[in-house]
Every structure is written in structure tokens, then in C-alpha cells.
Short mmCIF file of the C-alpha atoms (twelve columns), coordinates in Angstrom:
data_MODEL
# 
_entry.id   MODEL 
# 
loop_
_atom_site.group_PDB 
_atom_site.id 
_atom_site.type_symbol 
_atom_site.label_atom_id 
_atom_site.label_alt_id 
_atom_site.label_comp_id 
_atom_site.label_asym_id 
_atom_site.label_seq_id 
_atom_site.Cartn_x 
_atom_site.Cartn_y 
_atom_site.Cartn_z 
_atom_site.pdbx_PDB_model_num 
ATOM 1   C CA . MET A 1   -34.570 12.962  -111.978 1 
ATOM 2   C CA . TYR A 2   -31.114 13.497  -113.055 1 
ATOM 3   C CA . PRO A 3   -29.417 16.805  -114.532 1 
ATOM 4   C CA . THR A 4   -30.170 17.677  -118.160 1 
ATOM 5   C CA . ILE A 5   -28.358 19.491  -120.875 1 
ATOM 6   C CA . ARG A 6   -30.240 21.957  -123.178 1 
ATOM 7   C CA . LEU A 7   -30.043 20.846  -126.965 1 
ATOM 8   C CA . ASN A 8   -29.700 23.313  -129.630 1 
ATOM 9   C CA . SER A 9   -33.353 22.448  -130.553 1 
ATOM 10  C CA . SER A 10  -34.400 23.812  -127.360 1 
ATOM 11  C CA . TYR A 11  -35.280 20.442  -125.673 1 
ATOM 12  C CA . ASP A 12  -33.603 19.211  -122.583 1 
ATOM 13  C CA . MET A 13  -31.807 15.799  -122.722 1 
ATOM 14  C CA . PRO A 14  -31.074 13.816  -119.474 1 
ATOM 15  C CA . LEU A 15  -27.194 13.630  -118.958 1 
ATOM 16  C CA . LEU A 16  -27.860 9.993   -117.905 1 
ATOM 17  C CA . GLY A 17  -29.736 7.495   -119.898 1 
ATOM 18  C CA . LEU A 18  -30.093 3.660   -120.297 1 
ATOM 19  C CA . GLY A 19  -28.377 2.189   -123.167 1 
ATOM 20  C CA . LEU A 20  -30.356 -0.822  -124.715 1 
ATOM 21  C CA . TYR A 21  -27.834 -2.297  -127.253 1 
ATOM 22  C CA . LYS A 22  -28.126 -6.169  -127.301 1 
ATOM 23  C CA . ALA A 23  -31.144 -6.021  -124.843 1 
ATOM 24  C CA . THR A 24  -33.233 -8.591  -126.565 1 
ATOM 25  C CA . ASP A 25  -34.609 -10.907 -123.930 1 
ATOM 26  C CA . PRO A 26  -38.306 -9.618  -123.495 1 
ATOM 27  C CA . VAL A 27  -38.683 -10.176 -119.660 1 
ATOM 28  C CA . GLU A 28  -34.971 -8.903  -118.972 1 
ATOM 29  C CA . THR A 29  -35.602 -5.780  -121.171 1 
ATOM 30  C CA . ARG A 30  -38.935 -4.661  -119.664 1 
ATOM 31  C CA . GLU A 31  -37.597 -5.353  -116.162 1 
ATOM 32  C CA . ALA A 32  -34.547 -3.093  -116.959 1 
ATOM 33  C CA . ILE A 33  -36.477 -0.363  -118.282 1 
ATOM 34  C CA . SER A 34  -38.863 -0.569  -115.238 1 
ATOM 35  C CA . ALA A 35  -36.044 -0.588  -112.579 1 
ATOM 36  C CA . ALA A 36  -34.386 2.294   -114.397 1 
ATOM 37  C CA . ALA A 37  -37.467 4.389   -114.349 1 
ATOM 38  C CA . MET A 38  -37.982 3.669   -110.807 1 
ATOM 39  C CA . LEU A 39  -34.421 5.036   -110.169 1 
ATOM 40  C CA . GLY A 40  -35.311 8.219   -112.109 1 
ATOM 41  C CA . TYR A 41  -33.767 7.499   -115.612 1 
ATOM 42  C CA . ARG A 42  -35.854 9.183   -118.216 1 
ATOM 43  C CA . LEU A 43  -33.774 8.543   -121.135 1 
ATOM 44  C CA . PHE A 44  -33.845 5.337   -122.990 1 
ATOM 45  C CA . ASP A 45  -31.619 4.664   -126.148 1 
ATOM 46  C CA . THR A 46  -32.256 2.023   -128.730 1 
ATOM 47  C CA . ALA A 47  -31.882 1.819   -132.542 1 
ATOM 48  C CA . SER A 48  -33.567 -0.072  -135.496 1 
ATOM 49  C CA . VAL A 49  -30.438 -2.358  -135.943 1 
ATOM 50  C CA . TYR A 50  -30.748 -3.548  -132.341 1 
ATOM 51  C CA . LYS A 51  -33.908 -5.328  -133.189 1 
ATOM 52  C CA . ASN A 52  -35.505 -4.548  -129.911 1 
ATOM 53  C CA . GLU A 53  -37.648 -1.242  -130.493 1 
ATOM 54  C CA . GLU A 54  -40.862 -3.191  -129.934 1 
ATOM 55  C CA . LEU A 55  -39.422 -4.555  -126.590 1 
ATOM 56  C CA . VAL A 56  -38.421 -1.019  -125.623 1 
ATOM 57  C CA . GLY A 57  -41.776 0.375   -126.590 1 
ATOM 58  C CA . GLU A 58  -43.509 -2.237  -124.273 1 
ATOM 59  C CA . GLY A 59  -41.128 -1.352  -121.479 1 
ATOM 60  C CA . ILE A 60  -41.748 2.268   -121.618 1 
ATOM 61  C CA . ALA A 61  -45.601 1.871   -121.949 1 
ATOM 62  C CA . GLU A 62  -45.382 -0.303  -118.629 1 
ATOM 63  C CA . CYS A 63  -42.870 1.817   -116.825 1 
ATOM 64  C CA . GLY A 64  -45.354 3.955   -115.269 1 
ATOM 65  C CA . VAL A 65  -43.618 7.332   -116.143 1 
ATOM 66  C CA . PRO A 66  -45.806 9.675   -118.311 1 
ATOM 67  C CA . ARG A 67  -44.678 9.944   -121.974 1 
ATOM 68  C CA . LYS A 68  -44.054 13.635  -121.704 1 
ATOM 69  C CA . ASP A 69  -41.446 12.949  -119.040 1 
ATOM 70  C CA . LEU A 70  -39.565 10.535  -121.151 1 
ATOM 71  C CA . PHE A 71  -36.746 11.117  -123.724 1 
ATOM 72  C CA . ILE A 72  -36.490 8.405   -126.400 1 
ATOM 73  C CA . THR A 73  -33.757 7.878   -128.754 1 
ATOM 74  C CA . THR A 74  -33.555 5.663   -131.953 1 
ATOM 75  C CA . LYS A 75  -31.408 5.700   -135.032 1 
ATOM 76  C CA . ILE A 76  -31.525 4.941   -138.633 1 
ATOM 77  C CA . TRP A 77  -29.220 2.010   -139.968 1 
ATOM 78  C CA . ASN A 78  -26.779 2.139   -142.807 1 
ATOM 79  C CA . ASN A 79  -28.812 0.115   -145.370 1 
ATOM 80  C CA . ALA A 80  -31.763 2.285   -145.039 1 
ATOM 81  C CA . GLN A 81  -29.542 5.293   -145.962 1 
ATOM 82  C CA . ARG A 82  -28.237 3.374   -148.947 1 
ATOM 83  C CA . VAL A 83  -31.402 2.743   -150.410 1 
ATOM 84  C CA . GLY A 84  -33.105 6.192   -149.585 1 
ATOM 85  C CA . ASN A 85  -35.580 4.475   -147.331 1 
ATOM 86  C CA . ILE A 86  -35.397 7.239   -144.786 1 
ATOM 87  C CA . GLU A 87  -38.977 8.171   -144.056 1 
ATOM 88  C CA . SER A 88  -40.444 4.839   -144.017 1 
ATOM 89  C CA . SER A 89  -37.641 3.682   -141.789 1 
ATOM 90  C CA . PHE A 90  -38.632 6.423   -139.315 1 
ATOM 91  C CA . GLU A 91  -42.205 5.562   -139.497 1 
ATOM 92  C CA . ARG A 92  -41.494 1.840   -138.726 1 
ATOM 93  C CA . SER A 93  -39.309 2.872   -135.781 1 
ATOM 94  C CA . LEU A 94  -42.119 4.966   -134.584 1 
ATOM 95  C CA . GLU A 95  -44.664 2.133   -135.010 1 
ATOM 96  C CA . ARG A 96  -42.465 -0.422  -133.401 1 
ATOM 97  C CA . LEU A 97  -41.824 1.952   -130.296 1 
ATOM 98  C CA . GLY A 98  -45.737 2.546   -130.066 1 
ATOM 99  C CA . LEU A 99  -45.052 6.389   -129.967 1 
ATOM 100 C CA . ASP A 100 -46.656 9.600   -131.479 1 
ATOM 101 C CA . TYR A 101 -43.282 11.078  -131.738 1 
ATOM 102 C CA . ILE A 102 -39.557 10.363  -131.128 1 
ATOM 103 C CA . ASP A 103 -37.461 12.794  -128.921 1 
ATOM 104 C CA . LEU A 104 -34.215 12.151  -130.883 1 
ATOM 105 C CA . TYR A 105 -33.531 10.364  -134.073 1 
ATOM 106 C CA . LEU A 106 -30.035 9.819   -135.119 1 
ATOM 107 C CA . ILE A 107 -27.837 8.797   -138.341 1 
ATOM 108 C CA . HIS A 108 -26.151 5.678   -136.813 1 
ATOM 109 C CA . TRP A 109 -23.155 6.063   -139.166 1 
ATOM 110 C CA . PRO A 110 -21.991 8.559   -141.637 1 
ATOM 111 C CA . VAL A 111 -22.408 6.483   -144.747 1 
ATOM 112 C CA . PRO A 112 -20.363 8.134   -147.498 1 
ATOM 113 C CA . GLY A 113 -22.334 9.527   -150.322 1 
ATOM 114 C CA . PHE A 114 -25.557 9.093   -148.530 1 
ATOM 115 C CA . TYR A 115 -25.677 10.840  -145.025 1 
ATOM 116 C CA . LEU A 116 -26.309 14.408  -146.578 1 
ATOM 117 C CA . ASP A 117 -29.456 13.155  -148.537 1 
ATOM 118 C CA . THR A 118 -30.570 11.169  -145.185 1 
ATOM 119 C CA . TRP A 119 -30.097 14.419  -143.251 1 
ATOM 120 C CA . HIS A 120 -32.172 16.516  -145.378 1 
ATOM 121 C CA . VAL A 121 -34.970 14.085  -144.967 1 
ATOM 122 C CA . LEU A 122 -34.647 14.146  -141.266 1 
ATOM 123 C CA . GLU A 123 -34.836 18.016  -141.350 1 
ATOM 124 C CA . ASP A 124 -38.244 17.608  -143.195 1 
ATOM 125 C CA . LEU A 125 -39.406 15.090  -140.514 1 
ATOM 126 C CA . VAL A 126 -38.778 17.630  -137.847 1 
ATOM 127 C CA . HIS A 127 -41.329 19.735  -139.290 1 
ATOM 128 C CA . SER A 128 -43.872 16.924  -139.259 1 
ATOM 129 C CA . GLY A 129 -44.169 17.137  -135.494 1 
ATOM 130 C CA . LYS A 130 -43.187 13.577  -135.199 1 
ATOM 131 C CA . LEU A 131 -39.681 14.177  -134.248 1 
ATOM 132 C CA . ARG A 132 -38.258 16.789  -131.893 1 
ATOM 133 C CA . SER A 133 -34.537 16.697  -132.381 1 
ATOM 134 C CA . ILE A 134 -32.116 15.237  -134.964 1 
ATOM 135 C CA . GLY A 135 -28.573 14.197  -134.591 1 
ATOM 136 C CA . VAL A 136 -25.893 12.041  -135.565 1 
ATOM 137 C CA . SER A 137 -23.595 9.178   -134.292 1 
ATOM 138 C CA . ASN A 138 -19.908 8.273   -134.988 1 
ATOM 139 C CA . PHE A 139 -19.519 11.595  -137.057 1 
ATOM 140 C CA . SER A 140 -16.019 13.033  -137.266 1 
ATOM 141 C CA . THR A 141 -15.198 16.719  -137.357 1 
ATOM 142 C CA . ARG A 142 -14.882 16.318  -141.095 1 
ATOM 143 C CA . ASP A 143 -18.304 14.743  -141.483 1 
ATOM 144 C CA . LEU A 144 -19.927 17.495  -139.274 1 
ATOM 145 C CA . ASP A 145 -18.118 20.183  -141.183 1 
ATOM 146 C CA . ASN A 146 -19.745 18.858  -144.358 1 
ATOM 147 C CA . LEU A 147 -23.177 18.428  -142.847 1 
ATOM 148 C CA . ILE A 148 -23.159 21.848  -141.323 1 
ATOM 149 C CA . GLU A 149 -22.199 23.511  -144.638 1 
ATOM 150 C CA . HIS A 150 -24.973 21.819  -146.587 1 
ATOM 151 C CA . SER A 151 -27.694 21.940  -143.944 1 
ATOM 152 C CA . SER A 152 -30.348 24.223  -142.458 1 
ATOM 153 C CA . ILE A 153 -30.354 22.280  -139.142 1 
ATOM 154 C CA . ILE A 154 -27.195 21.920  -136.913 1 
ATOM 155 C CA . PRO A 155 -27.274 18.231  -135.328 1 
ATOM 156 C CA . ALA A 156 -28.486 18.523  -131.727 1 
ATOM 157 C CA . VAL A 157 -26.267 15.589  -130.534 1 
ATOM 158 C CA . ASN A 158 -23.264 13.657  -131.791 1 
ATOM 159 C CA . GLN A 159 -23.281 10.257  -130.022 1 
ATOM 160 C CA . ILE A 160 -19.675 8.604   -129.979 1 
ATOM 161 C CA . GLU A 161 -17.658 6.148   -127.963 1 
ATOM 162 C CA . TYR A 162 -16.146 8.208   -125.083 1 
ATOM 163 C CA . HIS A 163 -14.509 6.933   -121.890 1 
ATOM 164 C CA . PRO A 164 -11.266 7.280   -120.054 1 
ATOM 165 C CA . TYR A 165 -9.321  4.957   -122.577 1 
ATOM 166 C CA . PHE A 166 -10.836 6.839   -125.529 1 
ATOM 167 C CA . ASP A 167 -10.715 10.403  -124.973 1 
ATOM 168 C CA . GLN A 168 -11.744 11.760  -128.029 1 
ATOM 169 C CA . SER A 169 -11.155 15.391  -126.921 1 
ATOM 170 C CA . GLY A 170 -10.749 16.758  -130.447 1 
ATOM 171 C CA . ILE A 171 -14.402 15.788  -131.668 1 
ATOM 172 C CA . ARG A 172 -15.719 16.636  -128.241 1 
ATOM 173 C CA . ILE A 173 -14.406 20.189  -128.210 1 
ATOM 174 C CA . PHE A 174 -15.456 20.696  -131.885 1 
ATOM 175 C CA . CYS A 175 -19.024 19.620  -131.119 1 
ATOM 176 C CA . GLN A 176 -19.249 21.636  -127.921 1 
ATOM 177 C CA . GLU A 177 -17.879 24.858  -129.738 1 
ATOM 178 C CA . CYS A 178 -20.623 24.241  -132.410 1 
ATOM 179 C CA . GLY A 179 -23.345 23.871  -129.946 1 
ATOM 180 C CA . ILE A 180 -23.800 20.012  -130.508 1 
ATOM 181 C CA . ALA A 181 -24.082 17.869  -127.362 1 
ATOM 182 C CA . VAL A 182 -21.845 15.120  -126.971 1 
ATOM 183 C CA . GLN A 183 -23.244 11.624  -125.786 1 
ATOM 184 C CA . ALA A 184 -20.940 8.768   -124.862 1 
ATOM 185 C CA . TYR A 185 -22.001 5.107   -125.531 1 
ATOM 186 C CA . SER A 186 -19.893 2.325   -124.250 1 
ATOM 187 C CA . PRO A 187 -18.917 4.816   -121.392 1 
ATOM 188 C CA . LEU A 188 -17.695 1.968   -119.518 1 
ATOM 189 C CA . ALA A 189 -15.503 0.493   -122.389 1 
ATOM 190 C CA . ARG A 190 -17.455 -2.738  -121.859 1 
ATOM 191 C CA . GLY A 191 -15.414 -3.296  -118.651 1 
ATOM 192 C CA . LYS A 192 -11.912 -2.694  -120.115 1 
ATOM 193 C CA . TYR A 193 -10.815 0.024   -117.625 1 
ATOM 194 C CA . LEU A 194 -12.364 -1.094  -114.494 1 
ATOM 195 C CA . ASP A 195 -9.389  -2.666  -113.242 1 
ATOM 196 C CA . ASP A 196 -7.095  0.301   -114.127 1 
ATOM 197 C CA . PRO A 197 -4.886  1.078   -110.891 1 
ATOM 198 C CA . THR A 198 -5.348  4.809   -111.226 1 
ATOM 199 C CA . LEU A 199 -9.022  4.614   -111.204 1 
ATOM 200 C CA . ILE A 200 -8.985  2.045   -108.397 1 
ATOM 201 C CA . MET A 201 -6.867  4.597   -106.208 1 
ATOM 202 C CA . ILE A 202 -9.365  7.427   -106.991 1 
ATOM 203 C CA . ALA A 203 -12.405 5.139   -106.385 1 
ATOM 204 C CA . GLU A 204 -11.047 4.117   -102.974 1 
ATOM 205 C CA . LYS A 205 -10.868 7.797   -101.984 1 
ATOM 206 C CA . TYR A 206 -14.524 8.340   -102.756 1 
ATOM 207 C CA . HIS A 207 -15.852 5.110   -101.935 1 
ATOM 208 C CA . ARG A 208 -16.992 4.541   -105.307 1 
ATOM 209 C CA . SER A 209 -16.542 1.923   -108.004 1 
ATOM 210 C CA . THR A 210 -14.295 2.431   -110.760 1 
ATOM 211 C CA . ALA A 211 -17.218 2.434   -113.141 1 
ATOM 212 C CA . GLN A 212 -18.698 5.435   -111.291 1 
ATOM 213 C CA . ILE A 213 -15.293 7.246   -111.361 1 
ATOM 214 C CA . GLY A 214 -15.182 6.706   -115.287 1 
ATOM 215 C CA . LEU A 215 -18.754 7.934   -115.596 1 
ATOM 216 C CA . ARG A 216 -18.267 10.916  -113.296 1 
ATOM 217 C CA . TRP A 217 -15.073 12.139  -115.341 1 
ATOM 218 C CA . THR A 218 -17.008 11.807  -118.615 1 
ATOM 219 C CA . ILE A 219 -20.112 14.014  -117.352 1 
ATOM 220 C CA . GLN A 220 -17.529 16.469  -115.744 1 
ATOM 221 C CA . LYS A 221 -16.255 16.742  -119.537 1 
ATOM 222 C CA . GLY A 222 -19.695 17.895  -120.401 1 
ATOM 223 C CA . VAL A 223 -20.518 14.517  -122.040 1 
ATOM 224 C CA . ALA A 224 -23.803 12.688  -121.547 1 
ATOM 225 C CA . VAL A 225 -23.722 9.043   -120.904 1 
ATOM 226 C CA . ILE A 226 -25.850 6.067   -121.700 1 
ATOM 227 C CA . PRO A 227 -24.173 3.041   -119.977 1 
ATOM 228 C CA . LYS A 228 -25.821 -0.180  -120.962 1 
ATOM 229 C CA . SER A 229 -27.061 -2.774  -118.559 1 
ATOM 230 C CA . VAL A 230 -30.137 -4.997  -117.630 1 
ATOM 231 C CA . ARG A 231 -29.130 -5.703  -114.055 1 
ATOM 232 C CA . SER A 232 -30.908 -3.614  -111.687 1 
ATOM 233 C CA . GLU A 233 -27.929 -3.260  -109.268 1 
ATOM 234 C CA . ARG A 234 -25.653 -1.785  -111.970 1 
ATOM 235 C CA . ILE A 235 -28.421 0.398   -113.272 1 
ATOM 236 C CA . LEU A 236 -28.465 1.839   -109.669 1 
ATOM 237 C CA . GLU A 237 -24.702 2.023   -109.447 1 
ATOM 238 C CA . ASN A 238 -24.386 3.883   -112.707 1 
ATOM 239 C CA . SER A 239 -26.797 6.430   -111.574 1 
ATOM 240 C CA . GLN A 240 -24.941 7.518   -108.291 1 
ATOM 241 C CA . ILE A 241 -22.653 9.872   -109.912 1 
ATOM 242 C CA . PHE A 242 -24.093 13.210  -109.347 1 
ATOM 243 C CA . ASP A 243 -23.329 13.507  -105.793 1 
ATOM 244 C CA . PHE A 244 -19.539 13.995  -105.795 1 
ATOM 245 C CA . GLU A 245 -16.954 15.819  -107.968 1 
ATOM 246 C CA . LEU A 246 -13.473 14.896  -109.244 1 
ATOM 247 C CA . ASN A 247 -10.777 17.781  -108.652 1 
ATOM 248 C CA . GLU A 248 -8.751  19.032  -111.350 1 
ATOM 249 C CA . GLU A 249 -5.671  16.879  -110.500 1 
ATOM 250 C CA . GLU A 250 -7.873  13.644  -110.458 1 
ATOM 251 C CA . MET A 251 -9.420  14.752  -113.798 1 
ATOM 252 C CA . ALA A 252 -5.883  15.292  -115.125 1 
ATOM 253 C CA . MET A 253 -4.843  11.870  -113.852 1 
ATOM 254 C CA . ILE A 254 -7.814  10.243  -115.792 1 
ATOM 255 C CA . ASP A 255 -6.800  12.231  -118.963 1 
ATOM 256 C CA . SER A 256 -3.523  10.804  -118.932 1 
ATOM 257 C CA . LEU A 257 -5.158  7.178   -119.326 1 
ATOM 258 C CA . ASN A 258 -6.200  7.648   -122.919 1 
ATOM 259 C CA . GLN A 259 -5.189  4.729   -125.153 1 
ATOM 260 C CA . ASN A 260 -7.250  5.414   -128.096 1 
ATOM 261 C CA . TYR A 261 -9.006  2.202   -127.214 1 
ATOM 262 C CA . ARG A 262 -12.238 1.523   -129.187 1 
ATOM 263 C CA . SER A 263 -14.420 -1.177  -127.508 1 
ATOM 264 C CA . ALA A 264 -17.245 -1.111  -130.019 1 
ATOM 265 C CA . SER A 265 -16.672 -2.503  -133.453 1 
ATOM 266 C CA . ILE A 266 -17.223 -0.552  -136.693 1 
ATOM 267 C CA . PRO A 267 -19.746 -2.211  -138.966 1 
ATOM 268 C CA . GLU A 268 -18.312 -4.097  -141.820 1 
ATOM 269 C CA . ASP A 269 -20.167 -2.085  -144.539 1 
ATOM 270 C CA . MET A 270 -18.345 1.034   -143.176 1 
ATOM 271 C CA . LEU A 271 -14.820 -0.474  -143.759 1 
ATOM 272 C CA . ARG A 272 -15.248 -1.151  -147.460 1 
# 
């Protein structure tokens, strides 16, 4: 088991989870979930748009870990928000995952003109007992301000791209001051920073990989991480970040690497 962060919903979320974006091969996906579970992972992150919720459900059912010890996240996609298909979209995710409840349900993107209505439906779902915590993904401080002003539940989590080359310190600090946990997707920037000389130098000191240094820097910022991998050796490597600590000078050196580099693409329908 790995350290957790207490959400404003009073539930504990692991600081480390397995991201399952693009994990669509049945055998590979189930084996990745099984390997992660054996290594102590308890958080598994998917989304309706990933088209793998059924596979994820099969994997977690077979992983040997009791449901009460797992933390399952999924997300509602943009088109469901636009047509107001919120509750039925949630129910379909629940059915595909084969679960009685979901630990964390996120608005995947802040679709203008729709995300407030979506949020109000999610607030109702929390009271149904089928949903424990609700949150958002890719929300800016402006989006969050608007949401908080017009809602009764503050998001438990804001999931954003966050790594040494994309240090979104403004939104991170804003969220943490509001009691919103920050969770990093693409915390390895899809490999972009793994050959960085500064990270290589620090990694050599600790006898670690640059991936482990980047993940360690992120969690020392108080940000949870969900690195994606279906390779057991990478899943193991990504978990070995809790038995060492970077000093202030090293943290500052990594801070200076920021390039505002976004490795994940923005959906076309959010660019219109």
C-alpha cells in the first residue's frame, strides 16, 4: 500500500495509481492491473472515452484485491455533457465496470456552457450512494472559481497534466488553497523529459531512473500521480518513489526545467 491523500469528501485517495489511457488489449490490460495490484497499487484510472471500462472492470474483478480496498476513477466525456446525458452516462460506466459504486467521477473537460449543469447532476449522484467523490479534469482557476461559486460541493480533485516540463504551479497552488487535491496525468510527459541532463544528474545521485525523479518531484509538490504503463517492469519502477526524498536545492533545479510543454493533446471539440 502507498501513501494516501485525504479528499475534502472525507475519503482517502492513493498518491499513486495506474493510468489506463489507451490500454485496450484485453490480455495486456488485465495483466497490467493484476501486476499493479500485486505491487500494492489500489487506484485505477479510466474514462468512458478510453473505451476500456469493461476491460478495467474485468481486471479489477480478477486482481484479488477486495473492492473496499480499491479506488476506481472514471470520467464523463464532452458529448454526454452537450446532450445532457449525464446520469445515464454515469450508469453505463458503472455497468461496464461491473461495480456498485465509483470512488471518483470526473468531468473530463470543462465544456463551456455545459459543465455547470453537469456538475449539478453529479452532486445529486453523490447522494444516491453510487458515487463517493466528484471532481474535474483540465479545469483552470477561472473554471473552478465559476464552479465553486455556483455549486454546493467543492470538487474533490482536479486532474491536470503536471510534470517537470509543465509545472502548472498557479493552478496547483489555487487548488491546494481551496482544499482540492491535484492529480497529475501524463506525469512522465510521455517520455519527453527522461533524457534531461539535470534529471540524469540527480537520478545518478540516488541510483534511480529519471522517471522516478520526475514522479518524486511531483508527489513532493503534493500532487498525486497516475503514470500509465502496461509493462510490469515499468509499473514496478514507477512505484519505487516513496523511499527517498529530494532536497530543496534539487527541487528548485527541477522547478527551473519548466517549459510549459503539454504532451497530451486538447480534444478538437474544445478548440472550437
